[in-house]
Coordinates of C-alpha atoms in Angstrom, one line a residue:
M1 CA -29.3 -94.4 13.1
K2 CA -27.3 -97.4 14.1
L3 CA -30.4 -99.5 14.7
Q4 CA -31.2 -99.2 11.0
C5 CA -27.7 -100.6 10.2
L6 CA -28.0 -103.4 12.7
Q7 CA -31.6 -104.7 12.2
K8 CA -32.0 -108.5 11.9
L9 CA -30.6 -109.9 8.7
Q10 CA -33.2 -111.4 6.3
V11 CA -31.7 -113.9 3.9
P12 CA -33.9 -114.4 0.7
C13 CA -34.1 -117.8 -0.8
A14 CA -31.7 -119.3 1.8
C15 CA -33.6 -122.6 2.0
L16 CA -36.4 -123.2 -0.5
P17 CA -38.9 -125.9 0.5
W18 CA -37.9 -128.3 -2.4
L19 CA -34.3 -128.1 -1.2
L20 CA -35.2 -128.5 2.4
C21 CA -37.3 -131.6 1.8
A22 CA -34.5 -133.2 -0.2
T23 CA -32.1 -132.6 2.7
L24 CA -34.5 -134.1 5.3
M25 CA -35.1 -137.1 3.1
A26 CA -31.3 -137.7 2.9
C27 CA -30.9 -137.4 6.6
Q28 CA -33.7 -139.9 7.3
A29 CA -32.6 -142.4 4.8
N30 CA -29.4 -143.4 6.6
K31 CA -28.3 -145.4 3.6
P32 CA -26.3 -144.5 0.4
I33 CA -28.1 -142.4 -2.2
T34 CA -27.6 -143.5 -5.7
T35 CA -27.5 -141.1 -8.7
Q36 CA -26.2 -141.1 -12.2
V37 CA -24.1 -137.9 -11.8
L38 CA -22.9 -136.5 -8.5
V39 CA -21.6 -132.9 -8.4
V40 CA -19.6 -132.1 -5.3
G41 CA -20.0 -128.4 -4.7
G42 CA -22.8 -126.1 -5.7
G43 CA -20.5 -123.2 -6.7
T44 CA -20.3 -121.3 -9.9
G45 CA -19.0 -124.3 -11.9
G46 CA -20.8 -127.0 -9.9
T47 CA -24.3 -125.4 -10.3
A48 CA -23.8 -124.9 -14.0
A49 CA -22.6 -128.6 -14.3
G50 CA -25.6 -129.8 -12.4
I51 CA -28.1 -127.9 -14.6
A52 CA -26.3 -128.9 -17.8
A53 CA -26.3 -132.6 -16.9
A54 CA -30.0 -132.6 -15.8
R55 CA -31.1 -130.8 -19.0
M56 CA -29.8 -133.8 -20.9
G57 CA -32.1 -136.1 -19.1
V58 CA -29.6 -137.5 -16.6
K59 CA -30.4 -137.9 -12.9
T60 CA -28.1 -135.4 -11.1
L61 CA -27.4 -134.6 -7.5
V62 CA -25.5 -131.4 -6.4
V63 CA -24.3 -131.4 -2.8
E64 CA -23.4 -128.0 -1.3
E65 CA -22.1 -127.0 2.1
T66 CA -23.6 -123.5 2.3
P67 CA -27.3 -122.5 2.1
W68 CA -26.7 -120.8 -1.3
L69 CA -26.0 -121.8 -4.9
G70 CA -23.5 -120.1 -7.1
G71 CA -20.3 -120.2 -5.1
M72 CA -18.0 -117.3 -5.8
I73 CA -20.7 -115.5 -7.9
A74 CA -23.2 -115.6 -5.0
A75 CA -22.1 -117.2 -1.7
A76 CA -18.7 -115.6 -1.9
G77 CA -20.1 -112.2 -2.9
V78 CA -18.0 -111.7 -6.0
T79 CA -20.8 -110.3 -8.0
C80 CA -19.0 -107.9 -10.2
T81 CA -18.2 -110.3 -13.0
D82 CA -14.8 -110.3 -14.8
G83 CA -14.7 -110.8 -18.5
N84 CA -16.8 -112.4 -21.3
H85 CA -19.0 -109.3 -21.7
N86 CA -18.6 -109.7 -25.5
L87 CA -18.6 -113.5 -25.4
P88 CA -22.3 -114.3 -24.4
S89 CA -21.7 -118.0 -24.4
G90 CA -24.1 -120.7 -23.1
I91 CA -25.2 -120.7 -19.5
W92 CA -23.2 -117.5 -18.8
N93 CA -25.4 -115.7 -21.3
E94 CA -28.6 -117.3 -19.8
F95 CA -27.6 -116.3 -16.3
R96 CA -26.7 -112.8 -17.4
E97 CA -30.0 -112.3 -19.3
R98 CA -31.8 -113.3 -16.1
I99 CA -29.8 -110.6 -14.2
Y100 CA -30.8 -108.1 -16.9
A101 CA -34.4 -109.1 -16.6
H102 CA -34.4 -108.7 -12.8
Y103 CA -32.9 -105.2 -12.8
G104 CA -34.6 -103.9 -15.9
G105 CA -31.8 -104.1 -18.5
A106 CA -28.1 -104.1 -19.1
K107 CA -27.6 -100.4 -18.2
A108 CA -29.1 -101.0 -14.7
V109 CA -26.2 -103.3 -13.8
A110 CA -23.4 -101.3 -15.3
T111 CA -22.9 -99.7 -11.9
G112 CA -19.3 -100.4 -11.1
W113 CA -16.2 -99.6 -13.2
V114 CA -14.6 -103.1 -12.8
S115 CA -17.4 -104.8 -14.7
H116 CA -20.3 -104.3 -17.0
T117 CA -22.4 -106.7 -15.0
N118 CA -22.8 -106.0 -11.2
F119 CA -25.6 -107.4 -9.1
E120 CA -26.5 -108.3 -5.5
P121 CA -25.4 -111.7 -4.1
H122 CA -28.9 -112.8 -3.0
V123 CA -30.2 -112.1 -6.4
S124 CA -27.6 -114.4 -7.9
D125 CA -28.5 -117.1 -5.5
S126 CA -32.2 -116.8 -6.2
I127 CA -31.6 -117.0 -10.0
W128 CA -29.4 -120.1 -9.6
K129 CA -32.1 -121.7 -7.5
A130 CA -34.8 -120.9 -9.9
M131 CA -32.8 -122.4 -12.8
A132 CA -32.1 -125.5 -10.7
K133 CA -35.7 -125.9 -9.6
A134 CA -36.9 -125.9 -13.2
E135 CA -34.9 -129.1 -13.9
K136 CA -36.9 -132.3 -12.9
N137 CA -33.7 -134.4 -13.1
L138 CA -31.8 -132.2 -10.6
T139 CA -31.7 -132.5 -6.8
I140 CA -29.9 -130.1 -4.6
L141 CA -28.7 -130.9 -1.0
H142 CA -27.5 -128.1 1.2
G143 CA -25.7 -128.2 4.5
W144 CA -23.4 -131.1 3.7
Q145 CA -19.6 -130.7 3.8
F146 CA -17.4 -132.9 1.7
K147 CA -15.5 -135.5 3.7
N148 CA -13.9 -138.0 1.3
A149 CA -14.1 -139.6 -2.1
V150 CA -15.5 -143.1 -2.4
T151 CA -13.2 -145.1 -4.7
G152 CA -13.2 -148.6 -6.3
P153 CA -10.5 -150.6 -8.2
H154 CA -10.6 -148.3 -11.2
G155 CA -11.6 -144.9 -9.9
V156 CA -14.1 -142.7 -8.2
T157 CA -17.6 -144.1 -7.4
G158 CA -19.0 -141.3 -5.2
A159 CA -18.4 -139.3 -2.1
T160 CA -19.3 -139.0 1.6
F161 CA -20.4 -135.9 3.4
V162 CA -21.0 -134.7 7.0
N163 CA -23.3 -132.1 8.4
T164 CA -23.2 -130.0 11.6
K165 CA -25.2 -132.7 13.5
G166 CA -22.4 -135.2 12.9
Q167 CA -24.5 -137.2 10.4
T168 CA -22.9 -138.8 7.4
L169 CA -24.2 -139.0 3.9
T170 CA -22.9 -141.3 1.2
V171 CA -23.6 -140.9 -2.4
E172 CA -22.9 -143.5 -5.1
A173 CA -22.6 -142.3 -8.7
A174 CA -21.5 -143.5 -12.1
I175 CA -19.8 -140.1 -12.8
T176 CA -18.6 -137.7 -10.1
I177 CA -17.7 -134.1 -10.8
D178 CA -15.2 -132.4 -8.5
A179 CA -16.6 -128.9 -8.3
T180 CA -15.0 -128.1 -4.9
E181 CA -13.3 -124.8 -4.5
M182 CA -9.9 -126.3 -4.0
G183 CA -10.0 -129.7 -5.6
D184 CA -10.6 -131.6 -2.4
L185 CA -12.2 -134.6 -4.0
M186 CA -9.4 -135.3 -6.4
A187 CA -6.9 -135.1 -3.6
S188 CA -9.0 -137.5 -1.5
A189 CA -9.0 -139.9 -4.4
N190 CA -5.2 -139.7 -4.8
V191 CA -5.6 -138.2 -8.3
P192 CA -2.3 -136.4 -9.3
Y193 CA -2.5 -132.6 -9.1
S194 CA -0.3 -129.5 -8.8
V195 CA -0.2 -126.8 -6.2
G196 CA 1.5 -123.4 -6.5
M197 CA 3.7 -121.9 -9.1
E198 CA 5.8 -123.7 -11.7
A199 CA 9.1 -122.4 -12.9
G200 CA 9.1 -121.3 -16.6
T201 CA 11.3 -124.3 -17.4
E202 CA 8.8 -126.7 -15.9
A203 CA 5.7 -125.1 -17.4
D204 CA 7.3 -124.2 -20.8
E205 CA 6.4 -120.6 -20.2
N206 CA 8.5 -117.5 -20.4
V207 CA 6.7 -114.9 -18.2
G208 CA 9.4 -114.3 -15.5
V209 CA 8.5 -117.1 -13.0
T210 CA 12.0 -118.5 -12.2
E211 CA 11.3 -121.1 -9.5
T212 CA 8.8 -123.7 -8.6
N213 CA 7.1 -123.1 -5.2
N214 CA 3.8 -123.7 -3.4
I215 CA 2.7 -120.1 -3.4
V216 CA -1.0 -119.6 -4.3
Q217 CA -3.0 -116.4 -4.9
D218 CA -4.3 -114.3 -2.1
L219 CA -7.9 -115.0 -1.1
T220 CA -10.6 -112.5 0.0
Y221 CA -13.5 -112.5 2.4
V222 CA -15.9 -110.2 0.6
A223 CA -18.3 -107.9 2.4
I224 CA -21.3 -106.1 0.9
L225 CA -21.7 -102.6 2.3
K226 CA -25.0 -100.7 2.0
D227 CA -25.6 -97.0 2.0
Y228 CA -28.0 -96.3 4.9
G229 CA -28.3 -92.6 4.2
P230 CA -26.2 -89.5 4.9
T231 CA -27.2 -89.3 8.6
A232 CA -26.6 -93.0 9.5
D233 CA -23.7 -94.1 11.6
C234 CA -23.0 -97.7 10.8
T235 CA -19.5 -97.9 12.3
I236 CA -18.7 -101.3 13.5
A237 CA -16.8 -102.0 16.7
K238 CA -13.1 -101.4 16.3
P239 CA -11.5 -104.7 15.3
A240 CA -8.6 -106.0 17.3
G241 CA -5.2 -105.0 15.9
Y242 CA -6.6 -102.2 13.8
T243 CA -4.2 -99.6 12.5
P244 CA -4.9 -97.5 9.5
T245 CA -1.4 -97.9 8.1
E246 CA -2.3 -101.4 7.2
F247 CA -4.2 -99.9 4.3
D248 CA -1.8 -97.2 3.4
G249 CA -1.9 -96.7 -0.4
A250 CA -5.4 -98.2 -0.9
C251 CA -6.5 -94.8 -2.3
T252 CA -5.1 -91.3 -2.7
D253 CA -7.1 -90.2 0.4
Y254 CA -4.7 -92.1 2.6
Y255 CA -1.2 -92.4 1.1
L256 CA 1.6 -91.8 3.6
N257 CA 4.5 -94.0 2.7
K258 CA 5.7 -92.7 -0.6
S259 CA 7.9 -95.7 -1.1
L260 CA 4.8 -97.7 -1.8
K261 CA 3.3 -97.8 -5.2
A262 CA 1.2 -94.7 -5.7
P263 CA -2.6 -95.3 -5.7
T264 CA -4.5 -94.3 -8.9
V265 CA -7.9 -93.8 -7.4
D266 CA -9.5 -91.7 -4.6
A267 CA -11.8 -93.2 -2.0
R268 CA -15.0 -92.7 -3.9
K269 CA -13.6 -94.3 -7.0
M270 CA -12.2 -97.2 -5.0
L271 CA -15.7 -97.9 -3.7
D272 CA -17.3 -97.4 -7.1
Y273 CA -15.0 -100.2 -8.4
G274 CA -17.5 -102.7 -6.9
R275 CA -20.7 -100.7 -6.9
I276 CA -23.7 -102.9 -7.3
P277 CA -27.4 -101.9 -7.6
N278 CA -29.6 -100.6 -4.7
G279 CA -26.9 -98.5 -3.0
K280 CA -24.5 -101.4 -2.3
Y281 CA -20.8 -101.9 -2.7
M282 CA -18.8 -105.1 -3.1
I283 CA -15.7 -104.8 -0.9
N284 CA -13.1 -106.8 -2.8
W285 CA -10.2 -104.4 -3.2
P286 CA -6.7 -105.9 -4.0
N287 CA -4.4 -102.9 -3.6
A288 CA -3.7 -102.5 0.1
G289 CA -7.2 -103.7 0.7
N290 CA -8.8 -106.8 2.0
D291 CA -6.9 -109.6 0.2
T292 CA -5.2 -112.0 2.6
Y293 CA -2.5 -114.6 1.9
L294 CA -3.5 -117.9 3.5
H295 CA -2.4 -121.3 2.2
L296 CA -5.2 -123.6 3.2
I297 CA -5.1 -126.2 0.5
D298 CA -3.8 -128.9 2.8
T299 CA -6.1 -127.8 5.7
A300 CA -9.0 -130.3 6.1
P301 CA -12.4 -128.8 5.1
A302 CA -13.7 -129.3 8.6
R303 CA -10.9 -127.0 10.0
R304 CA -10.9 -124.3 7.4
A305 CA -13.5 -122.1 9.0
A306 CA -11.2 -121.5 12.0
A307 CA -8.2 -121.1 9.7
L308 CA -10.0 -118.5 7.7
E309 CA -10.5 -116.1 10.7
P310 CA -7.5 -113.9 9.8
A311 CA -9.1 -113.2 6.4
R312 CA -12.4 -112.3 8.0
Q313 CA -10.6 -110.0 10.4
T314 CA -8.7 -108.3 7.5
T315 CA -12.0 -107.4 5.9
L316 CA -13.5 -106.1 9.1
R317 CA -10.5 -103.9 9.7
F318 CA -10.8 -102.6 6.1
I319 CA -14.4 -101.8 6.7
Y320 CA -13.6 -99.9 9.8
F321 CA -10.9 -98.1 7.8
I322 CA -13.5 -97.1 5.2
Q323 CA -16.0 -96.0 7.8
T324 CA -13.5 -94.0 10.0
Q325 CA -10.4 -93.0 8.2
L326 CA -12.1 -92.4 4.9
G327 CA -15.3 -91.0 6.5
F328 CA -18.0 -93.3 5.0
K329 CA -19.8 -94.1 8.3
N330 CA -23.1 -94.2 6.4
L331 CA -21.9 -97.5 4.7
G332 CA -22.7 -100.5 6.8
L333 CA -22.7 -104.2 6.3
A334 CA -25.8 -105.0 4.3
N335 CA -28.7 -106.4 6.3
D336 CA -30.4 -108.2 3.4
E337 CA -27.6 -110.3 2.1
F338 CA -25.6 -113.1 3.9
G339 CA -26.8 -114.8 7.0
S340 CA -23.5 -115.2 8.8
P341 CA -23.1 -113.7 12.3
D342 CA -20.7 -111.0 11.1
R343 CA -22.6 -110.5 7.8
L344 CA -19.6 -111.3 5.7
A345 CA -20.0 -113.7 2.8
W346 CA -20.9 -117.3 3.4
M347 CA -17.5 -118.4 2.1
P348 CA -14.2 -116.8 1.0
Y349 CA -13.3 -116.0 -2.6
Y350 CA -10.7 -118.7 -3.3
R351 CA -8.8 -117.8 -6.4
E352 CA -6.7 -120.9 -6.5
G353 CA -6.5 -124.4 -5.2
R354 CA -5.2 -127.7 -6.5
R355 CA -4.9 -128.1 -10.3
L356 CA -5.5 -131.5 -12.0
K357 CA -2.7 -133.1 -13.9
G358 CA -5.1 -133.9 -16.8
L359 CA -5.0 -135.5 -20.2
V360 CA -3.6 -132.2 -21.3
R361 CA -2.1 -129.2 -19.5
M362 CA -2.9 -125.8 -20.8
N363 CA -0.2 -123.2 -20.4
I364 CA 0.1 -119.5 -21.5
R365 CA 1.6 -120.4 -24.8
H366 CA -1.6 -122.2 -25.8
I367 CA -3.3 -118.9 -25.3
A368 CA -0.7 -116.6 -26.8
E369 CA 0.3 -119.0 -29.7
P370 CA -2.8 -121.2 -30.3
F371 CA -2.0 -122.0 -33.9
A372 CA 1.8 -122.4 -33.6
Y373 CA 2.6 -123.9 -30.3
D374 CA 2.7 -127.6 -29.2
K375 CA -0.5 -129.5 -29.9
P376 CA -3.4 -127.6 -31.4
L377 CA -5.5 -127.7 -28.2
Y378 CA -7.7 -124.9 -29.5
R379 CA -9.5 -127.4 -31.7
T380 CA -10.8 -129.1 -28.6
G381 CA -12.2 -126.0 -26.9
I382 CA -15.2 -126.2 -24.6
A383 CA -15.2 -122.9 -22.8
V384 CA -14.0 -119.4 -23.7
G385 CA -12.5 -116.4 -21.8
D386 CA -11.2 -113.0 -22.6
Y387 CA -9.9 -111.6 -19.3
P388 CA -6.1 -111.0 -18.9
I389 CA -3.9 -113.1 -16.7
D390 CA -4.7 -111.6 -13.3
H391 CA -2.8 -112.8 -10.2
H392 CA -3.4 -111.5 -6.7
H393 CA -0.1 -111.6 -4.7
K394 CA 0.0 -108.2 -3.0
K395 CA -0.2 -109.7 0.5
N396 CA 2.7 -112.1 -0.1
P397 CA 6.0 -110.3 -0.8
K398 CA 7.7 -113.7 -1.6
A399 CA 5.4 -114.1 -4.7
P400 CA 6.2 -112.6 -8.1
Q401 CA 4.5 -109.2 -8.3
H402 CA 4.4 -108.8 -12.1
L403 CA 1.6 -111.2 -13.1
D404 CA -1.4 -108.8 -12.8
F405 CA -2.9 -108.2 -16.3
Y406 CA -0.2 -110.0 -18.2
P407 CA -1.3 -109.4 -21.9
V408 CA -2.8 -112.3 -23.8
P409 CA -5.6 -112.6 -26.5
S410 CA -8.9 -114.3 -25.8
Y411 CA -8.8 -118.1 -25.7
N412 CA -10.6 -121.4 -25.3
V413 CA -10.2 -124.1 -22.7
P414 CA -9.4 -127.6 -24.0
L415 CA -11.7 -130.5 -23.1
G416 CA -8.7 -132.7 -21.9
A417 CA -8.0 -130.2 -19.1
L418 CA -11.2 -131.6 -17.3
I419 CA -10.2 -135.3 -17.5
P420 CA -7.9 -137.3 -15.3
P421 CA -5.8 -139.6 -17.5
N422 CA -5.9 -142.6 -15.2
T423 CA -8.9 -142.3 -13.0
Q424 CA -12.3 -143.5 -14.1
G425 CA -15.6 -142.0 -13.0
L426 CA -14.3 -138.5 -12.4
I427 CA -14.5 -135.1 -14.1
V428 CA -12.9 -132.0 -12.7
A429 CA -14.4 -128.5 -12.9
E430 CA -14.4 -125.2 -11.1
K431 CA -10.8 -123.9 -10.7
G432 CA -9.2 -127.3 -10.4
I433 CA -8.8 -128.0 -14.1
S434 CA -5.4 -128.9 -15.7
V435 CA -3.8 -125.5 -16.3
S436 CA -0.5 -123.9 -15.3
N437 CA -0.4 -121.6 -12.3
V438 CA -0.1 -118.7 -14.6
V439 CA -3.1 -119.6 -16.7
N440 CA -5.2 -120.1 -13.6
G441 CA -5.0 -116.3 -13.4
T442 CA -7.6 -116.1 -16.1
T443 CA -9.4 -119.4 -16.2
R444 CA -10.4 -118.9 -12.5
L445 CA -12.8 -116.0 -13.4
Q446 CA -16.6 -116.3 -13.0
P447 CA -17.9 -116.6 -16.6
V448 CA -15.1 -119.0 -17.6
V449 CA -15.7 -121.3 -14.5
M450 CA -19.4 -121.2 -15.3
L451 CA -18.8 -122.4 -18.9
I452 CA -16.3 -125.0 -17.7
G453 CA -19.0 -126.3 -15.4
Q454 CA -21.5 -126.4 -18.3
A455 CA -19.0 -128.5 -20.3
A456 CA -18.3 -130.8 -17.3
G457 CA -22.0 -131.5 -16.9
T458 CA -22.5 -132.1 -20.6
L459 CA -19.6 -134.5 -20.7
A460 CA -20.9 -136.3 -17.6
A461 CA -24.4 -136.7 -19.3
L462 CA -22.8 -138.1 -22.5
C463 CA -20.9 -140.6 -20.3
I464 CA -24.2 -141.8 -18.8
Q465 CA -26.0 -142.0 -22.1
Q466 CA -23.3 -144.0 -23.8
N467 CA -22.0 -145.9 -20.8
K468 CA -18.5 -144.7 -21.3
Q469 CA -15.8 -143.0 -19.3
P470 CA -15.0 -139.3 -19.8
G471 CA -11.9 -139.9 -21.8
Q472 CA -13.8 -142.1 -24.2
I473 CA -16.3 -139.5 -25.3
P474 CA -15.2 -138.0 -28.6
V475 CA -14.3 -134.3 -28.4
R476 CA -16.6 -133.4 -31.3
Q477 CA -19.6 -134.9 -29.6
V478 CA -19.1 -132.7 -26.5
Q479 CA -18.6 -129.7 -28.7
E480 CA -21.7 -130.4 -30.8
Q481 CA -23.8 -130.6 -27.6
L482 CA -22.4 -127.3 -26.4
L483 CA -23.1 -125.6 -29.7
K484 CA -26.7 -126.8 -29.4
Q485 CA -26.8 -125.2 -25.9
G486 CA -25.7 -121.8 -27.4
A487 CA -22.1 -122.1 -26.2
Y488 CA -19.0 -120.9 -27.9
L489 CA -16.1 -123.2 -28.9
M490 CA -13.9 -120.4 -30.3
P491 CA -13.7 -116.9 -28.7
Y492 CA -14.7 -114.8 -31.7
F493 CA -15.4 -111.2 -30.8
D494 CA -17.0 -110.3 -34.1
V495 CA -19.3 -113.3 -34.6
P496 CA -22.1 -113.1 -32.0
P497 CA -24.6 -116.0 -31.6
T498 CA -27.1 -114.0 -33.6
H499 CA -24.9 -114.2 -36.7
Q500 CA -26.6 -116.4 -39.4
Q501 CA -23.5 -118.6 -39.7
F502 CA -22.5 -118.6 -36.0
A503 CA -22.5 -122.4 -35.7
A504 CA -20.7 -123.0 -39.0
I505 CA -18.0 -120.4 -38.1
Q506 CA -17.5 -121.9 -34.7
Q507 CA -17.1 -125.4 -36.2
I508 CA -14.7 -124.4 -39.0
G509 CA -12.7 -122.3 -36.6
A510 CA -12.3 -125.4 -34.4
T511 CA -10.9 -127.3 -37.4
G512 CA -8.2 -124.7 -38.0
I513 CA -9.2 -124.4 -41.7
L514 CA -9.9 -120.7 -40.9
Q515 CA -8.0 -119.1 -38.1
G516 CA -8.8 -116.0 -36.1
K517 CA -6.4 -113.2 -35.1
G518 CA -6.1 -112.5 -31.4
E519 CA -5.0 -109.4 -29.6
P520 CA -4.6 -108.2 -26.0
Y521 CA -7.0 -105.4 -25.4
Q522 CA -7.5 -103.6 -22.1
W523 CA -9.7 -105.7 -19.8
A524 CA -11.4 -107.7 -22.6
N525 CA -9.0 -109.4 -24.9
R526 CA -10.2 -110.2 -28.4
T527 CA -10.0 -112.7 -31.2
W528 CA -11.2 -111.5 -34.6
F529 CA -12.7 -113.9 -37.2
Y530 CA -13.4 -111.2 -39.9
P531 CA -16.5 -113.0 -41.3
D532 CA -17.0 -110.5 -44.2
S533 CA -13.4 -110.6 -45.4
S534 CA -12.3 -112.6 -48.4
V535 CA -10.6 -116.0 -48.0
T536 CA -6.9 -115.7 -48.8
T537 CA -5.2 -118.5 -50.6
Q538 CA -2.0 -118.2 -48.6
G539 CA -1.7 -121.2 -46.3
L540 CA -4.9 -122.7 -47.6
A541 CA -3.4 -125.9 -48.7
Q542 CA -1.7 -126.5 -45.4
A543 CA -4.9 -125.7 -43.5
L544 CA -6.9 -128.2 -45.5
Q545 CA -4.1 -130.9 -45.5
P546 CA -5.8 -133.0 -42.8
F547 CA -8.7 -133.5 -45.2
G548 CA -6.8 -134.0 -48.4
N549 CA -4.3 -132.5 -50.8
I550 CA -5.3 -129.6 -53.1
T551 CA -3.7 -127.3 -55.6
V552 CA -3.9 -123.7 -54.4
P553 CA -5.3 -121.3 -57.0
N554 CA -2.8 -118.7 -58.2
T555 CA -4.9 -115.8 -56.9
A556 CA -4.7 -113.6 -53.8
S557 CA -8.2 -114.6 -52.7
L558 CA -10.5 -117.5 -53.3
S559 CA -13.6 -117.2 -55.5
V560 CA -16.9 -119.0 -55.0
A561 CA -16.1 -121.1 -58.1
Q562 CA -12.6 -122.0 -56.8
A563 CA -14.1 -122.9 -53.4
I564 CA -16.5 -125.3 -55.1
E565 CA -13.7 -126.9 -57.1
I566 CA -11.7 -127.4 -53.9
I567 CA -14.7 -129.1 -52.3
S568 CA -15.0 -131.4 -55.3
T569 CA -11.3 -132.3 -55.0
L570 CA -11.4 -133.0 -51.3
A571 CA -14.6 -135.1 -51.6
S572 CA -12.6 -137.6 -53.7
Q573 CA -10.1 -138.0 -50.7
T574 CA -12.4 -137.6 -47.7
K575 CA -15.9 -139.1 -47.5
P576 CA -18.3 -136.1 -47.4
V577 CA -20.8 -136.1 -44.5
N578 CA -23.5 -134.6 -46.8
E579 CA -23.9 -137.2 -49.6
G580 CA -26.6 -135.3 -51.4
F581 CA -24.3 -133.6 -53.9
N582 CA -22.6 -134.8 -57.0
Y583 CA -19.1 -134.1 -55.9
S584 CA -17.4 -135.8 -58.9
Q585 CA -19.0 -133.3 -61.4
P586 CA -17.9 -129.8 -60.5
T587 CA -20.3 -128.1 -62.9
Q588 CA -23.3 -130.0 -61.5
L589 CA -22.0 -129.5 -57.9
A590 CA -21.9 -125.8 -58.5
Q591 CA -25.5 -125.8 -59.8
Q592 CA -26.6 -127.8 -56.7
I593 CA -24.8 -125.4 -54.4
A594 CA -26.3 -122.4 -56.2
E595 CA -29.8 -123.8 -55.5
K596 CA -29.0 -124.3 -51.8
W597 CA -27.2 -121.0 -51.3
T598 CA -30.2 -119.0 -50.0
N599 CA -31.4 -121.9 -47.9
W600 CA -28.1 -121.7 -46.0
G601 CA -28.7 -118.1 -45.1
L602 CA -26.3 -116.8 -47.8
T603 CA -27.0 -114.1 -50.3
N604 CA -25.6 -112.8 -53.7
Y605 CA -24.5 -116.1 -55.3
N606 CA -21.9 -115.2 -57.9
A607 CA -19.4 -117.8 -58.8
Q608 CA -16.8 -115.4 -59.9
R609 CA -16.6 -113.1 -56.9
P610 CA -14.4 -113.7 -53.9
I611 CA -16.0 -115.9 -51.2
T612 CA -16.2 -114.4 -47.7
R613 CA -14.9 -116.3 -44.7
A614 CA -18.4 -116.7 -43.3
E615 CA -19.6 -118.1 -46.7
W616 CA -16.6 -120.5 -46.9
A617 CA -17.4 -121.7 -43.4
A618 CA -21.0 -122.3 -44.3
L619 CA -20.2 -124.0 -47.6
L620 CA -17.7 -126.4 -46.0
T621 CA -20.1 -127.2 -43.2
H622 CA -23.0 -128.0 -45.5
T623 CA -21.0 -130.2 -47.9
L624 CA -17.9 -131.9 -46.5
H625 CA -18.6 -130.9 -42.9
P626 CA -14.9 -131.3 -41.8
F627 CA -15.8 -130.6 -38.2
V628 CA -17.1 -134.2 -37.9
A629 CA -15.5 -135.8 -41.0
K630 CA -12.5 -137.0 -39.1
P631 CA -12.0 -138.1 -35.4
L632 CA -10.1 -135.7 -33.2
N633 CA -8.2 -136.6 -30.1
H634 CA -7.7 -134.6 -26.9
F635 CA -4.4 -133.2 -28.2
G636 CA -6.2 -131.6 -31.2
L637 CA -4.7 -134.1 -33.6
Y638 CA -6.7 -135.9 -36.3
E639 CA -6.7 -139.7 -35.9

């Protein structure tokens, strides 16, 4: 049966005609290409950025080294997505709905226990390419490796690339997005960045990291194994240096050294961790599996392929271990996925690279204490996540070993983390945003990176439309555009996009007038808004203080009538956005609001009953509209 396992690999959608033509045109031009927005890297964040910018009518070019789109969620084979199952935000929701449609529903992709959404890499690539092809303002070039940034007196003006034929491509752009896996463009442009771990005293975190070092997370060369039937023998040639003890403790079926941490799963459950449709398995196992510690950040992109060979060999040895020691010889490298000679992924799964020193730096306290710590960055949120802090350091004993699944609530990512403070023409996306090393352990995950990319593309398009630099675009403008795209600003578990007041709740939550309650919860942390609960008067005056001074009613909860009186008072201090109401006459204002109540999707108007949090959000939004009433800076402070 080995011939079945070793038949010629067919790669679906590896080079669609529209992409190939664009590449050939670029080669023949032998002169700089000019575009409005250049996205360097067609990974998870880069592809999302390109689509988002193009949808706003801006000419956008994405340049990608591999034949595939989607990066870690396609070309790297990490197709068991981590987190955001209950946060169906923006382009992540769109992508997931296409996955559901391809396989026949959500249940069809709930195949592995690490994730609710598991799919084949080539399907991910084909979906990204279909989404990209639908955008007339988007061009994709494959087969070009980033070489260096092109800079001018004030910042980045484009980038140059090389291909395997030694040809050079130069792209000039008004806005460039660094969507490389390891922040290569910002390094080339001499933009300040961080690498490795910060001591708690440096990062203002107290999670047990005691010293600053250059340690990064382990990377993984993912393989997709396929079940070729019970009689098949797909055993690969024995890799050099193989010994089964390398994988001692990967599962209970092979656990010899009792001084090692005891495994919690048997071989079958280990495989089912990354089970994907059509009898396939994603091999991306962290515990005595195929993670590898390699520090390649300072290795030039052109030399990384050779430097990555140890990681490829680790995965091949682990496959041989699965096939021989664990007895799964029927599982062979999939013949309908990647086109590389050894059938491993097109690229490794980089969990960490350079991290921008941006306008703001997000640390774990911004997640754990969003309303109490430092500046209120939550008000500037542009992407959401709910996965725990998850660091992979098992293959480097010098690294702290306690950062896997460090408990935090769900969170949002601040806009300023994408923006260099002193470099024009550049936005940073993918995993290179301005976060601490610890926070990178959650912002690096696929749905979050996708949403960061969507925000980066949206910001870039606004820059083009307004002829401004990224730091000059108002925070609220970016957030308004993202809301129009169905994206979350705040990570509310209990307010789905189908909720009648979704947009109003998102906006009022981002003002801080109503705050959610976060909690660590298993693999999907949560923040509750409680839309149907009454509005408590405790802390209400302080929450509204940026918009005016009020006297708090002497009641436990706020009634509809009291809410209207507060709006009347605030209107005399802050100019209302909606001028169609008689704010100076509370009685007439109440009558006007009663007439509009059902038009706003609200029910049961009764001035004397307690107002719910969802109703309060809607009422504020349709009258004073505090979300846009006052300018907000990147630190979350009202100007």
